[in-house]
Amino acid sequence: MEILNNLVSEANSYLWGYILIGLLIILGVYFTVGSKFVQIRHIGEMFRLLGDKDVQKAEGEKQISSLQAFFIGAGTRIGTGNLAGVAIALALGGPGAVFWMWVVAVLGGASAFVESTLAQIYKVKDKVGFKGGPGYYMEKQLGKRWMSSIFAVTILLSFGTTFNAVQSNTISVAFNNSFGINSLLIGIVLAGLTALVIFGGVQRIANFSSAIVPLMAGFYIILALFVVITNITEMPQVFALIFKSAFGFEQVVGGGIGAAIMNGVKRGLFSNEAGMGSAPNAAATASVSHPVKQGFIQALGVFFDTLLVCSATAFIILTSDAYSSGVTGIELSQAAMSEHFQSWAGIFLAIAIFTFAFSSIIGSYYYGEANLPFISKSKTGLLVYRFIALGMVVFGSVASLDIVWSLADFSMALMAITNLIAIGILAPIAFKALDNYMVQRRQGLDPVFYADDIPGLKGVESWPKREEVRKKAANE
């Protein structure tokens, strides 16, 4: 196991130290400029769309609303990356890692907009609504079935398996610390609960996520605000420390600027998923009248995840003495919470991490299932995938922290690189969709999309052509 961990760590150093950071920043800037700063200019429209009721009908009776799709995405975003991941970034990269998380979030808002808008354009009708994601736009517009298959393999290796091991690992450590419960027992119980949900389908996933995520995230943010308010005199020093260490002006725990950038980008991407190709699988399930609506919603999700929840964790840790205690991961977050709120806070965080991580597990499982048809369409293949996913939940609960996170980073890098190449090529389509949306908004309309609104689209199945709608209306 140690040899495997060393090999994966070496590969991660190259992938994250050179390739992925460069791609994320260069493409993030390209998407930001190409969309005319969509993630900043249209923040008000993003909030307005959370209550959007105008849905597009699919063949099935059950529809996933824009808000539900947001919570499926938030369910996978808000998890161990926000609590354990931020703590690891601070321990390894110092406070400066928080600044680079913010950079990833701001640029990532544009990346999330592009990939989620594309996912909506190329989604397909399913028996209970819609499904889609990177594999679909790679195959339909680029005509690269092989690329879709590569992406499917990487998302199965990441979200379908290793990411779920990360989530269960964090839950088991948190519950072992707070309640002394055996890690294997936690893994078995967690796998059983996961099985109840994943065998129920995407609608059950949507219902669970929309019920539990806002409740726990809201309470966690309230606690963080309390910490900020009660330590308000220390906040200027905290911000100064973050900015100084981000550029290497102040040497702190965790190393210099290189460690700050690498760990901030790595943990920021793991948390908000912008550009990875995971959230588009949730975005595609939404029944909306225009693809850009879900692009806006998922861009907002990146801000919600990183600028709110990740920052909340960072402030809780940096205003405590636990930061210099030498512990890391969820143990550091629990120690900081206990320092601010006494022993009950560690127990609350264990429960919070359970709900966050459990919603991440079932959302991540769905991402894998949505891409499985690019590898196998058989019922046997689906069943095998389900049992492997459940097995990884048990494995993660008893595995070491290092190997679990290293495997997650490696699979995440491969998946993100594949998706970033695709959306880098297809971004002009998302920009044109945005222009189409804004023209209709300026006319006072609730935007509606048609397959022929953008010339050159290929393989669009779920959006009718404008002329077909006119003929149908005339005949009626």
mmCIF file of C-alpha atoms in Angstrom, residues 68-83 159 163-164 166-168 171 190 193-194 197-198 201-202 204-217 271 273 282 304-305 309 350-368 393:
data_model
loop_
_atom_site.group_PDB
_atom_site.id
_atom_site.type_symbol
_atom_site.label_atom_id
_atom_site.label_comp_id
_atom_site.label_asym_id
_atom_site.label_seq_id
_atom_site.Cartn_x
_atom_site.Cartn_y
_atom_site.Cartn_z
ATOM 1 C CA GLN A 68 -33.377 20.447 -7.190
ATOM 2 C CA ALA A 69 -30.579 20.116 -9.759
ATOM 3 C CA PHE A 70 -28.749 22.862 -7.848
ATOM 4 C CA PHE A 71 -29.029 20.827 -4.660
ATOM 5 C CA ILE A 72 -27.881 17.602 -6.348
ATOM 6 C CA GLY A 73 -24.797 19.556 -7.433
ATOM 7 C CA ALA A 74 -24.472 21.192 -4.012
ATOM 8 C CA GLY A 75 -24.904 17.791 -2.382
ATOM 9 C CA THR A 76 -21.714 16.545 -4.035
ATOM 10 C CA ARG A 77 -19.881 19.856 -3.735
ATOM 11 C CA ILE A 78 -20.581 20.394 -0.042
ATOM 12 C CA GLY A 79 -18.816 17.528 1.649
ATOM 13 C CA THR A 80 -15.403 16.581 2.943
ATOM 14 C CA GLY A 81 -13.746 19.144 0.660
ATOM 15 C CA ASN A 82 -15.337 21.932 2.699
ATOM 16 C CA LEU A 83 -14.477 20.557 6.123
ATOM 17 C CA PHE A 159 -16.751 10.002 -8.210
ATOM 18 C CA PHE A 163 -14.400 9.990 -3.972
ATOM 19 C CA ASN A 164 -16.911 7.915 -2.063
ATOM 20 C CA VAL A 166 -12.872 9.863 0.780
ATOM 21 C CA GLN A 167 -16.339 10.720 2.064
ATOM 22 C CA SER A 168 -16.708 7.538 4.124
ATOM 23 C CA ILE A 171 -17.255 10.193 8.317
ATOM 24 C CA LEU A 190 -23.087 3.781 5.595
ATOM 25 C CA LEU A 193 -27.935 3.510 3.840
ATOM 26 C CA THR A 194 -26.347 4.349 0.487
ATOM 27 C CA VAL A 197 -30.989 5.589 -1.806
ATOM 28 C CA ILE A 198 -29.101 4.597 -4.979
ATOM 29 C CA GLY A 201 -33.046 6.458 -8.630
ATOM 30 C CA VAL A 202 -32.260 10.093 -9.352
ATOM 31 C CA ARG A 204 -34.852 9.978 -4.588
ATOM 32 C CA ILE A 205 -31.354 11.498 -4.784
ATOM 33 C CA ALA A 206 -32.875 14.888 -5.661
ATOM 34 C CA ASN A 207 -35.411 14.696 -2.829
ATOM 35 C CA PHE A 208 -32.784 13.740 -0.253
ATOM 36 C CA SER A 209 -30.287 16.418 -1.330
ATOM 37 C CA SER A 210 -32.854 19.219 -1.498
ATOM 38 C CA ALA A 211 -34.051 18.349 2.009
ATOM 39 C CA ILE A 212 -30.791 17.888 3.885
ATOM 40 C CA VAL A 213 -28.163 20.095 2.199
ATOM 41 C CA PRO A 214 -29.676 23.556 2.833
ATOM 42 C CA LEU A 215 -30.527 22.712 6.440
ATOM 43 C CA MET A 216 -27.051 21.590 7.477
ATOM 44 C CA ALA A 217 -25.162 24.114 5.331
ATOM 45 C CA SER A 271 -14.632 21.099 -3.211
ATOM 46 C CA GLU A 273 -15.758 20.823 -8.892
ATOM 47 C CA ALA A 282 -26.528 17.154 -12.246
ATOM 48 C CA PHE A 304 -21.903 29.036 -2.506
ATOM 49 C CA ASP A 305 -19.498 26.161 -1.968
ATOM 50 C CA VAL A 309 -18.755 27.180 3.122
ATOM 51 C CA ALA A 350 -19.507 14.785 13.138
ATOM 52 C CA ILE A 351 -23.243 14.863 12.367
ATOM 53 C CA ALA A 352 -22.772 17.668 9.829
ATOM 54 C CA ILE A 353 -19.980 15.821 8.037
ATOM 55 C CA PHE A 354 -22.213 12.749 7.946
ATOM 56 C CA THR A 355 -25.013 14.621 6.175
ATOM 57 C CA PHE A 356 -22.656 16.532 3.855
ATOM 58 C CA ALA A 357 -20.586 13.479 3.000
ATOM 59 C CA PHE A 358 -23.572 11.153 2.677
ATOM 60 C CA SER A 359 -25.271 13.516 0.220
ATOM 61 C CA SER A 360 -21.940 13.650 -1.638
ATOM 62 C CA ILE A 361 -21.794 9.859 -1.796
ATOM 63 C CA ILE A 362 -25.200 9.456 -3.381
ATOM 64 C CA GLY A 363 -24.706 12.391 -5.745
ATOM 65 C CA SER A 364 -21.285 11.077 -6.774
ATOM 66 C CA TYR A 365 -22.756 7.638 -7.342
ATOM 67 C CA TYR A 366 -25.306 9.151 -9.736
ATOM 68 C CA TYR A 367 -22.556 10.890 -11.716
ATOM 69 C CA GLY A 368 -20.966 7.514 -12.315
ATOM 70 C CA VAL A 393 -17.655 3.101 0.859
#
